[in-house]
PDB file of C-alpha atoms and ligand atoms in Angstrom:
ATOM      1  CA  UNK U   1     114.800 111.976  97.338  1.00  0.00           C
ATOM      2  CA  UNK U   2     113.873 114.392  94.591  1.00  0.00           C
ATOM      3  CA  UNK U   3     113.151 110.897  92.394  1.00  0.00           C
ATOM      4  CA  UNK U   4     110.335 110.394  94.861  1.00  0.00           C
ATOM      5  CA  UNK U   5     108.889 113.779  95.590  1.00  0.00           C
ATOM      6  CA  UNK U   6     108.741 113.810  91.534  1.00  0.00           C
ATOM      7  CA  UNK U   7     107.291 109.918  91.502  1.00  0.00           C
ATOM      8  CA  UNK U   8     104.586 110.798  94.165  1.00  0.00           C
ATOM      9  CA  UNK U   9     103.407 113.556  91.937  1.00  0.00           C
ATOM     10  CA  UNK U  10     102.413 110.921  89.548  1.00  0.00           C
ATOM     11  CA  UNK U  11      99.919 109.508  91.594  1.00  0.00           C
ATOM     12  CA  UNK U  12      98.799 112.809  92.651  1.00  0.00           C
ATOM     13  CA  UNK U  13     100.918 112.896  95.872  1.00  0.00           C
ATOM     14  CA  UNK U  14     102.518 115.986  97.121  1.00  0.00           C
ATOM     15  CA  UNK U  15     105.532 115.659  99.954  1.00  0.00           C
ATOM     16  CA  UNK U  16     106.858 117.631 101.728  1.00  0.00           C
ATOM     17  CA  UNK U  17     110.145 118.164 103.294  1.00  0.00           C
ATOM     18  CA  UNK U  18     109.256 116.306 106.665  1.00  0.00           C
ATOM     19  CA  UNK U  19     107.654 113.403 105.027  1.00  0.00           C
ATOM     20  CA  UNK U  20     110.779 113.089 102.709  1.00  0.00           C
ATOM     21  CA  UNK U  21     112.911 113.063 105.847  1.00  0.00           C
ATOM     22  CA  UNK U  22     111.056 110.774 106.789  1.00  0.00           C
ATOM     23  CA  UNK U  23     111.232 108.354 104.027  1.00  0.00           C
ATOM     24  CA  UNK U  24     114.978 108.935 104.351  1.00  0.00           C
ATOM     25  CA  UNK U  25     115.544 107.908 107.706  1.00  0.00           C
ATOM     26  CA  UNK U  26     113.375 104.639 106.933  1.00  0.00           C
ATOM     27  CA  UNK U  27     115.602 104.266 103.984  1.00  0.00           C
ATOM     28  CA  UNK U  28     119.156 104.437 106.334  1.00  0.00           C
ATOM     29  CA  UNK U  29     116.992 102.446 108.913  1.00  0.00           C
ATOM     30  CA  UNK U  30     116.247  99.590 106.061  1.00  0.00           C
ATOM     31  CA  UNK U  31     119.624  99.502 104.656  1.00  0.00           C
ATOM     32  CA  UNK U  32     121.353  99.433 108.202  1.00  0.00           C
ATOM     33  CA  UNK U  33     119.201  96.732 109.572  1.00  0.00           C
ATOM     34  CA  UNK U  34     119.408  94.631 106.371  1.00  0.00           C
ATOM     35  CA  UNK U  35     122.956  94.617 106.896  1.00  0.00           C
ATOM     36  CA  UNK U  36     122.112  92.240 109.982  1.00  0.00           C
ATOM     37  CA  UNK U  37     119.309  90.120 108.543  1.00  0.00           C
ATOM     38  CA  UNK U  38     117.421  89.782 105.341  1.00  0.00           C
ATOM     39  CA  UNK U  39     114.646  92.150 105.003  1.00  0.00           C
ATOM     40  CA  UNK U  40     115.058  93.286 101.484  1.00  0.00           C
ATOM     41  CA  UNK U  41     116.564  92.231  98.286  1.00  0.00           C
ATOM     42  CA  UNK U  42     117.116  95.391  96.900  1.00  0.00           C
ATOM     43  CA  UNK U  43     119.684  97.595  98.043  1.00  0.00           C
ATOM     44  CA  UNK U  44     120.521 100.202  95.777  1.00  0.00           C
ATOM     45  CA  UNK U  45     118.385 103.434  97.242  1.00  0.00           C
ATOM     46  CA  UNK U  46     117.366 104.588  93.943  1.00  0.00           C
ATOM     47  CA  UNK U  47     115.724 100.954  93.455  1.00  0.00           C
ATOM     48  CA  UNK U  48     113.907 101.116  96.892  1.00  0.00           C
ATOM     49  CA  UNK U  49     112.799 104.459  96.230  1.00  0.00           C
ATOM     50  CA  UNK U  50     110.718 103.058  92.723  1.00  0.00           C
ATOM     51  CA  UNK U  51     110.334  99.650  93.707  1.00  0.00           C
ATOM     52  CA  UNK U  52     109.425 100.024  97.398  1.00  0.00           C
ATOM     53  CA  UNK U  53     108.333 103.299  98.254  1.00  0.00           C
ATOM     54  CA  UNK U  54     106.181 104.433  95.087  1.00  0.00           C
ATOM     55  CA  UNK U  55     104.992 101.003  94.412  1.00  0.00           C
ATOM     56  CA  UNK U  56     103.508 101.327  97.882  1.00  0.00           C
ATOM     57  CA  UNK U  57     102.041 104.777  97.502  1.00  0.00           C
ATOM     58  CA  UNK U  58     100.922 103.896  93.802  1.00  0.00           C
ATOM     59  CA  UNK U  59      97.453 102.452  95.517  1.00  0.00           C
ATOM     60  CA  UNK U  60      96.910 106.360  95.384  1.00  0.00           C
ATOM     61  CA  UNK U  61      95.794 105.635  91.965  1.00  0.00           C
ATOM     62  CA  UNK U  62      92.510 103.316  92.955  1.00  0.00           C
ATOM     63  CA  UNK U  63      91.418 105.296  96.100  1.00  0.00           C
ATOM     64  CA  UNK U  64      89.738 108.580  94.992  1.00  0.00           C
ATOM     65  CA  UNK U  65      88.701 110.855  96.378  1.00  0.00           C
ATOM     66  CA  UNK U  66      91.169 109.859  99.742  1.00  0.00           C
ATOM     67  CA  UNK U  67      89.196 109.175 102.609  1.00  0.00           C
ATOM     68  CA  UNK U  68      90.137 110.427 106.051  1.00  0.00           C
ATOM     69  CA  UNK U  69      90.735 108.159 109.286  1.00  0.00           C
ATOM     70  CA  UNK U  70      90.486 104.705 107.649  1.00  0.00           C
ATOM     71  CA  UNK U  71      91.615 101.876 109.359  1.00  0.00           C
ATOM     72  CA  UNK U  72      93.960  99.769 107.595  1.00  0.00           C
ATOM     73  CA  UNK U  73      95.446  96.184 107.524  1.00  0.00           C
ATOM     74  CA  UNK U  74      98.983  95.198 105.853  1.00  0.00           C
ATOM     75  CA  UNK U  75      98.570  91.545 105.567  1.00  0.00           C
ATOM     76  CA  UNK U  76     102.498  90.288 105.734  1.00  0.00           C
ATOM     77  CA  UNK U  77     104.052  93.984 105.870  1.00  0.00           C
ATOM     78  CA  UNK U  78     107.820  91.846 105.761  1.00  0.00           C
ATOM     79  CA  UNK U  79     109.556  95.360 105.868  1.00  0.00           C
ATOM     80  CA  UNK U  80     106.858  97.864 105.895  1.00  0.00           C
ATOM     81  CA  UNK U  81     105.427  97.826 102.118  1.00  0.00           C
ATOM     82  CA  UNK U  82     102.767  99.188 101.430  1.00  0.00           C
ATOM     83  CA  UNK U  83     101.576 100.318 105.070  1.00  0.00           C
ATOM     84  CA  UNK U  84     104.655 102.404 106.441  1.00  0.00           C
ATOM     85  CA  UNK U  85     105.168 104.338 103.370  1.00  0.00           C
ATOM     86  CA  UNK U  86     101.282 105.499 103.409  1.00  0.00           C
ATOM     87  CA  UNK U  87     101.437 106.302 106.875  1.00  0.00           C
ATOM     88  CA  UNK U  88     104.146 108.726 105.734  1.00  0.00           C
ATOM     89  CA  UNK U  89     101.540 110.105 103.782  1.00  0.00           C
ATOM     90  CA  UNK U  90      98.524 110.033 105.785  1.00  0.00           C
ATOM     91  CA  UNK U  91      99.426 109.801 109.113  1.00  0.00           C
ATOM     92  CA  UNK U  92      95.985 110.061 109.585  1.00  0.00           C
ATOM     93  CA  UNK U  93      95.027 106.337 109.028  1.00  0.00           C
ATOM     94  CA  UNK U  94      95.196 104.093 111.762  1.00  0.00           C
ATOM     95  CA  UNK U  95      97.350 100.946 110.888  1.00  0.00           C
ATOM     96  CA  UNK U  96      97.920  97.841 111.621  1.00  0.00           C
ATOM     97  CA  UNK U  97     100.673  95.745 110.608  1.00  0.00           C
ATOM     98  CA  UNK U  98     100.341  92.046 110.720  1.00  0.00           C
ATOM     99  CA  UNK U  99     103.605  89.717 110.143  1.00  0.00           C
ATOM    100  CA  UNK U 100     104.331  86.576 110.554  1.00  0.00           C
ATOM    101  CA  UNK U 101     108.237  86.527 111.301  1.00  0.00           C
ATOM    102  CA  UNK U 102     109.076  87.783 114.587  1.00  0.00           C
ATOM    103  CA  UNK U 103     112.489  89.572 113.799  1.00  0.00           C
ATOM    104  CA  UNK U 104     110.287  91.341 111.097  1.00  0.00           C
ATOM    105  CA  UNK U 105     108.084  92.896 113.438  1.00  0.00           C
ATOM    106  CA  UNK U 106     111.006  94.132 115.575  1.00  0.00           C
ATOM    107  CA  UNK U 107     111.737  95.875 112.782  1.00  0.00           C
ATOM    108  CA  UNK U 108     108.315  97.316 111.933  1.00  0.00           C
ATOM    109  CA  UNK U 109     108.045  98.317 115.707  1.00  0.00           C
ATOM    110  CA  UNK U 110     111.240 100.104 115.534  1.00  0.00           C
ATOM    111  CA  UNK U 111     110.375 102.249 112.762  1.00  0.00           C
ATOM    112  CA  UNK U 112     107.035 102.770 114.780  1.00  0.00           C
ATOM    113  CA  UNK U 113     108.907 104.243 116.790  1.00  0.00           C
ATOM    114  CA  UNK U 114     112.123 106.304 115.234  1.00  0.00           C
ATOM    115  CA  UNK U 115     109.910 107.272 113.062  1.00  0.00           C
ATOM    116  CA  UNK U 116     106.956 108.447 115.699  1.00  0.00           C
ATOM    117  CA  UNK U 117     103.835 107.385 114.354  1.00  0.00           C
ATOM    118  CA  UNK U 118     100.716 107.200 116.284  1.00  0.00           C
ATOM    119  CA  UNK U 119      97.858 105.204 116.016  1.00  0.00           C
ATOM    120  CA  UNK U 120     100.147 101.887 114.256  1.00  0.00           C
ATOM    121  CA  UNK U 121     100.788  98.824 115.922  1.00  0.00           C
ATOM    122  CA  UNK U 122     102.429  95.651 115.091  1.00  0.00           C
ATOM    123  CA  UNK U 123     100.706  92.373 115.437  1.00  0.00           C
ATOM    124  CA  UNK U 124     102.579  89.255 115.262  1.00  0.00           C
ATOM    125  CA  UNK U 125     101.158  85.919 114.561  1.00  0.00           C
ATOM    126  CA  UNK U 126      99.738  84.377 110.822  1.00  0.00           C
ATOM    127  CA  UNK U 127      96.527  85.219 108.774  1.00  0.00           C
ATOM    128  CA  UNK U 128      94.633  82.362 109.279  1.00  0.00           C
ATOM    129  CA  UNK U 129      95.072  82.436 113.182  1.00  0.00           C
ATOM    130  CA  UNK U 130      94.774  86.081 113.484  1.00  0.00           C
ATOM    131  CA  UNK U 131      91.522  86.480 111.657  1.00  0.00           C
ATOM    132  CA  UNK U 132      89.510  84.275 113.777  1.00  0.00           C
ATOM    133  CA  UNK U 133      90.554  86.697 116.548  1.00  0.00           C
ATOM    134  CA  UNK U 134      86.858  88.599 117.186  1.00  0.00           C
ATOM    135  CA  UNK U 135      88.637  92.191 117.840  1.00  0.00           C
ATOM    136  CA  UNK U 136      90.458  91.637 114.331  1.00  0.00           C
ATOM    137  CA  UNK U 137      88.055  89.831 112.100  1.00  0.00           C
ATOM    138  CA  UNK U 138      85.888  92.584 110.182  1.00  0.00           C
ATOM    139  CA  UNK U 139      87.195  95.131 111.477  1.00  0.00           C
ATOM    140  CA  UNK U 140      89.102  97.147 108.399  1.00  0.00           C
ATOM    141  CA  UNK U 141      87.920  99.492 105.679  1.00  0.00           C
ATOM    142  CA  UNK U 142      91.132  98.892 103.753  1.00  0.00           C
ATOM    143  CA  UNK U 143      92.991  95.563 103.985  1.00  0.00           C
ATOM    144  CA  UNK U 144      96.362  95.220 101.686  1.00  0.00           C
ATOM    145  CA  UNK U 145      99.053  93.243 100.504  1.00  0.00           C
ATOM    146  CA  UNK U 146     102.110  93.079  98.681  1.00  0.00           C
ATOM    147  CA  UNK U 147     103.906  90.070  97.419  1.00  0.00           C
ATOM    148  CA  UNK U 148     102.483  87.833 100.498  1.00  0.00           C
ATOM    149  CA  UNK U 149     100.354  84.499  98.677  1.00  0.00           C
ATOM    150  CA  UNK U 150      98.854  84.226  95.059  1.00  0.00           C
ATOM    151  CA  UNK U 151      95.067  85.888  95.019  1.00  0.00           C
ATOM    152  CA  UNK U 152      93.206  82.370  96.061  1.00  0.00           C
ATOM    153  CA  UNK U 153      94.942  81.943  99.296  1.00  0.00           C
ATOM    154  CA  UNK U 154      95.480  85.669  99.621  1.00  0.00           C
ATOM    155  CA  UNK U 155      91.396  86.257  99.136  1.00  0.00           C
ATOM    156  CA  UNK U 156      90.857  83.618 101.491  1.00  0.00           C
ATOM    157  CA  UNK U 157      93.777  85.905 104.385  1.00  0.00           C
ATOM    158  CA  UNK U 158      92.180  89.033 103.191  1.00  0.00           C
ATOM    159  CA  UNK U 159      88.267  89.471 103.097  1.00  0.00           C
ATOM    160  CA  UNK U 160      87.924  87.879 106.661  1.00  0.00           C
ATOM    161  CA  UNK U 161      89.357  90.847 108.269  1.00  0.00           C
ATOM    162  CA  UNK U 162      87.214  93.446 105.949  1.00  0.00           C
ATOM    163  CA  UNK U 163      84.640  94.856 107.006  1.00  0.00           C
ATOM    164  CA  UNK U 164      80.939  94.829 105.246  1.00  0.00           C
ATOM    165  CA  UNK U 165      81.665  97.221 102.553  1.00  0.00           C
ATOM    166  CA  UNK U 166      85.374  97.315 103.342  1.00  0.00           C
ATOM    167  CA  UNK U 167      87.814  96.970 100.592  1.00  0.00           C
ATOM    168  CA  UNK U 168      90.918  94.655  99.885  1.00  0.00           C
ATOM    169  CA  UNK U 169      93.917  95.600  97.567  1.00  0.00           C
ATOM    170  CA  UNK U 170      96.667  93.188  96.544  1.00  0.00           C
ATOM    171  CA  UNK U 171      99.888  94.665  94.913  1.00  0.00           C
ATOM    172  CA  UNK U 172     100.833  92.516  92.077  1.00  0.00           C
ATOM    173  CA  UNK U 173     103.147  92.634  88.633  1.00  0.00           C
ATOM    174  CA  UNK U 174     103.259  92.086  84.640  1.00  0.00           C
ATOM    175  CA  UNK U 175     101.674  88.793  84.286  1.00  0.00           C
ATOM    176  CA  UNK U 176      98.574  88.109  86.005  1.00  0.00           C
ATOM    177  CA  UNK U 177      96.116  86.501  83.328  1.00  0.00           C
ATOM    178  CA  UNK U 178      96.218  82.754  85.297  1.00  0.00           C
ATOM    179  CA  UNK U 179      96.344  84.148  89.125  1.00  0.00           C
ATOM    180  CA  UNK U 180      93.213  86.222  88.612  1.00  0.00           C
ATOM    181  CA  UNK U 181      91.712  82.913  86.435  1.00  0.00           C
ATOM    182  CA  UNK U 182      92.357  80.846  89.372  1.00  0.00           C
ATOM    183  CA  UNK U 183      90.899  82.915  91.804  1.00  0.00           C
ATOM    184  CA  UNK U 184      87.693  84.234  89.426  1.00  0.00           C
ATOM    185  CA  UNK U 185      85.089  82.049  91.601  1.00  0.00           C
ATOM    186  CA  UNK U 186      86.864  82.247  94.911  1.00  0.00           C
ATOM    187  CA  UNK U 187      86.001  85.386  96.359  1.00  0.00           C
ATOM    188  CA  UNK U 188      82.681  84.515  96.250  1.00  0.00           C
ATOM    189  CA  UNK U 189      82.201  81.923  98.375  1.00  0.00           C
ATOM    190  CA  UNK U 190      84.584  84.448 100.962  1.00  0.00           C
ATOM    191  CA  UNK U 191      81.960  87.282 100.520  1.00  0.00           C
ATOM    192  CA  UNK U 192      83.849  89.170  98.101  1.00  0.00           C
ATOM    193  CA  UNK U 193      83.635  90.737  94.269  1.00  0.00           C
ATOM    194  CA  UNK U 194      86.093  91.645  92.167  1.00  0.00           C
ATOM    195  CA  UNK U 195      85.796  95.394  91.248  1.00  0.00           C
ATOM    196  CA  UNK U 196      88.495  96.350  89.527  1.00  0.00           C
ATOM    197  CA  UNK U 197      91.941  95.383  87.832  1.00  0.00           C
ATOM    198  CA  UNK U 198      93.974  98.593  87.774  1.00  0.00           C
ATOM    199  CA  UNK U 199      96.941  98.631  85.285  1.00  0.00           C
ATOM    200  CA  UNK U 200     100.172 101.129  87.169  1.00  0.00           C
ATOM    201  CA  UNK U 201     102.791 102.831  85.985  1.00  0.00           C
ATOM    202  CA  UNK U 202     105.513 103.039  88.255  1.00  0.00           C
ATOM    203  CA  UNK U 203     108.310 105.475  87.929  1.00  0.00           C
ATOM    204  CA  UNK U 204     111.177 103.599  87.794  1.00  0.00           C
ATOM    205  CA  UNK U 205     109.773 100.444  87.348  1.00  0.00           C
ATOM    206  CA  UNK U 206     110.034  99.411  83.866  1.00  0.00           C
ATOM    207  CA  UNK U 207     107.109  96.145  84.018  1.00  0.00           C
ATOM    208  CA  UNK U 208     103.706  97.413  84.337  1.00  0.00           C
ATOM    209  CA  UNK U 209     102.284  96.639  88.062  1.00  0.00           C
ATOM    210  CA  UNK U 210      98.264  95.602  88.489  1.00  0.00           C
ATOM    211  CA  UNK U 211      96.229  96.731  91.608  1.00  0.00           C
ATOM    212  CA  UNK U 212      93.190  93.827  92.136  1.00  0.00           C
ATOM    213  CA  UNK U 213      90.737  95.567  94.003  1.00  0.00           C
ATOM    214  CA  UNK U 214      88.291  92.898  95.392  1.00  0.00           C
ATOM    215  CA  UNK U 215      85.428  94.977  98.094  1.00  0.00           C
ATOM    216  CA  UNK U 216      83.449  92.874 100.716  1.00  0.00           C
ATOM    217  CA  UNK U 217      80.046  92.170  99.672  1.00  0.00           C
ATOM    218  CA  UNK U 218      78.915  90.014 102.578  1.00  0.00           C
ATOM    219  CA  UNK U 219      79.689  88.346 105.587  1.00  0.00           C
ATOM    220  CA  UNK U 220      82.605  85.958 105.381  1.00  0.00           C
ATOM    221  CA  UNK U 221      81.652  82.294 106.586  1.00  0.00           C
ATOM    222  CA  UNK U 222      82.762  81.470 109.694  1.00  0.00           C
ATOM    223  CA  UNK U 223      84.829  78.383 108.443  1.00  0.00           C
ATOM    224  CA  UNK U 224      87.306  80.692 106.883  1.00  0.00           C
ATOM    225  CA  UNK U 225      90.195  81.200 106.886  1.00  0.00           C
ATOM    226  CA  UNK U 226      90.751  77.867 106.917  1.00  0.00           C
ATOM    227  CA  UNK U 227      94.032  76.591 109.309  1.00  0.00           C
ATOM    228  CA  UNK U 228      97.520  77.760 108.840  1.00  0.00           C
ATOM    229  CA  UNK U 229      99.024  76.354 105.668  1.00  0.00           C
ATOM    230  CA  UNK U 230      95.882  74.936 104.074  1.00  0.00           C
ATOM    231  CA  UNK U 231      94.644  78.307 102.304  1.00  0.00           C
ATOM    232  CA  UNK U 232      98.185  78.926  99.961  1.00  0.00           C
ATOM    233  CA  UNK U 233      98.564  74.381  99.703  1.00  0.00           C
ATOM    234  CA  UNK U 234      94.854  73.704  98.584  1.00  0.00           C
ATOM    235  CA  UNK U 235      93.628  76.682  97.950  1.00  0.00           C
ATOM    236  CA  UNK U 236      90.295  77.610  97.538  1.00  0.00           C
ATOM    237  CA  UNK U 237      88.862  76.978  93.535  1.00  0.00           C
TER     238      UNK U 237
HETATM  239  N1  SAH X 301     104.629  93.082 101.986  1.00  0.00           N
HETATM  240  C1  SAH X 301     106.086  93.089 102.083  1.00  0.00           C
HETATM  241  C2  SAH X 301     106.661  91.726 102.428  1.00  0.00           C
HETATM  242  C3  SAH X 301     106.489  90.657 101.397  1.00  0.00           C
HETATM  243  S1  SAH X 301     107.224  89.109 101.867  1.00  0.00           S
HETATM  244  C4  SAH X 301     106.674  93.605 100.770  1.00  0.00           C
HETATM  245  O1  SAH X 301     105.985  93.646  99.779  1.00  0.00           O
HETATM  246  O2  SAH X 301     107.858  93.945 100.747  1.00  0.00           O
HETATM  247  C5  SAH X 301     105.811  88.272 102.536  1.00  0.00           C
HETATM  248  C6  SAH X 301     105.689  88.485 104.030  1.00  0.00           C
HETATM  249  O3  SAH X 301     104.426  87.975 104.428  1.00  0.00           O
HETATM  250  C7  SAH X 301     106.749  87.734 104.816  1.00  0.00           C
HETATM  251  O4  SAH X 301     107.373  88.644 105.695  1.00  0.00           O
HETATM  252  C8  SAH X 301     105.975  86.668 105.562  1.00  0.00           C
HETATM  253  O5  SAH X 301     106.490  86.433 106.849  1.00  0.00           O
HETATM  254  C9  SAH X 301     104.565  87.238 105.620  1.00  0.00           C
HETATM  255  N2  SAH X 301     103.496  86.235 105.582  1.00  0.00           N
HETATM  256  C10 SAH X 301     103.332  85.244 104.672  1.00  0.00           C
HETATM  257  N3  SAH X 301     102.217  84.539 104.920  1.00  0.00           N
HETATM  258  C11 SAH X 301     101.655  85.096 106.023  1.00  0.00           C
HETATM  259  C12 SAH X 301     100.481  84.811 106.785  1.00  0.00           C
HETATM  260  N4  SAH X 301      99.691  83.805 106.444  1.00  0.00           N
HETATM  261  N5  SAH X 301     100.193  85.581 107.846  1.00  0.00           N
HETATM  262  C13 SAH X 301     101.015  86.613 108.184  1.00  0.00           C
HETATM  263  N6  SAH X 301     102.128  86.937 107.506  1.00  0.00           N
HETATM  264  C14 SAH X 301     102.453  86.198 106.442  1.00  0.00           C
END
């Protein structure tokens, strides 16, 4: 746990002892409940501290200064990452964490809820369902991602649930020269603009990690997201 009080400070983070409890217990938690069905790959706790917990909390590095009471979307949280580690750190923001697999949300719920955070809640259902929903479509400052669809079907899941001047971050590694060519003349047609490709360091992590930042320019169109499936098997050019 010193590994990721040091790592944190990195990106400007400082825990303390009850937040590294806490990222302790979600550790045990992972690790025991993996034991019963996949939710991770990676097993070894030094790896989960670098490759889960301070990839998630490396987003610290494209939000300055840290705004206070966001509310925040993890698009296909699978296990938590990036949402439940920031709630660790700013318990603050109110999240919500969308997944599609139902066995994955137990999960999400039950660190909820051993690890008492307020103001999070677990959605089930998929993207493209979801964010037709009129109490979930523009309604986030910050919607995220991590390892969930390749940017043109993940644009297309994303910017419908940002608000007007809301912001969208998707976690992604080394090579991204062809995803972000792909997607270079989708988000406009979803109401979005690419802002910023952020090059990270990870501690840990020897391949350098890219933050795309894409922010919500206008109004999505109503006809997106298009219906499950059809945004990550034709996706949007
Ligand atoms: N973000 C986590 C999980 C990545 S795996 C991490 O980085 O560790 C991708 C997850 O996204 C899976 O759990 C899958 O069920 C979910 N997912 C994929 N497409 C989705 C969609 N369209 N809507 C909701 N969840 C989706």
């Amino acid at each position: 746990m010193e590994r990721l009080r040091e790592g944190a400070r990195t990106f400007g983070i400082e825990l303390d002892d009850e937040q590294l409890r806490a990222f302790q217990i979600y550790l045990d938690e992972l690790l025991a409940w993996n034991q019963k069905f996949n939710l991770t790959s990676i097993t070894d706790p030094d790896q989960i501290i670098s490759k889960h917990f301070l990839d998630s909390l490396s987003l610290f590095t494209v939000l300055s200064p840290q705004p206070s009471a966001l509310s925040i979307l993890d698009l296909g949280a699978g296990a938590g990452f990036p949402v439940v580690a920031l709630k660790i750190v700013r318990p603050d923001w109110r999240v919500t964490l969308l997944e599609a697999t139902r066995k994955k949300c137990d999960f999400l719920q039950h660190m909820l809820d051993v690890l008492q955070l307020q103001d999070a809640r677990v959605l089930w259902g998929r993207a493209e369902t979801i964010a037709h929903e009129a109490s979930e479509r523009e309604q986030y400052d910050l919607v995220v991602a991590r390892a969930v669809a390749e940017l043109s079907a993940l644009a297309e899941y994303m910017l419908p649930f940002a608000k007007p001047l809301g912001v969208c971050v998707a976690w992604k590694g080394e090579q991204i020269e062809a995803e972000l060519n792909a997607a270079k003349n989708v988000y406009g047609q979803l109401g979005g603009r690419l802002r910023e490709v952020k090059a990270v360091q990870v501690p840990g992590i020897e391949q350098q990690r890219h933050l795309v930042v894409i922010e919500k320019v206008s109004r999505t169109p109503r006809t997106y997201p298009r219906r499950e499936g059809v945004p990550s098997k034709k996706p949007l050019t």
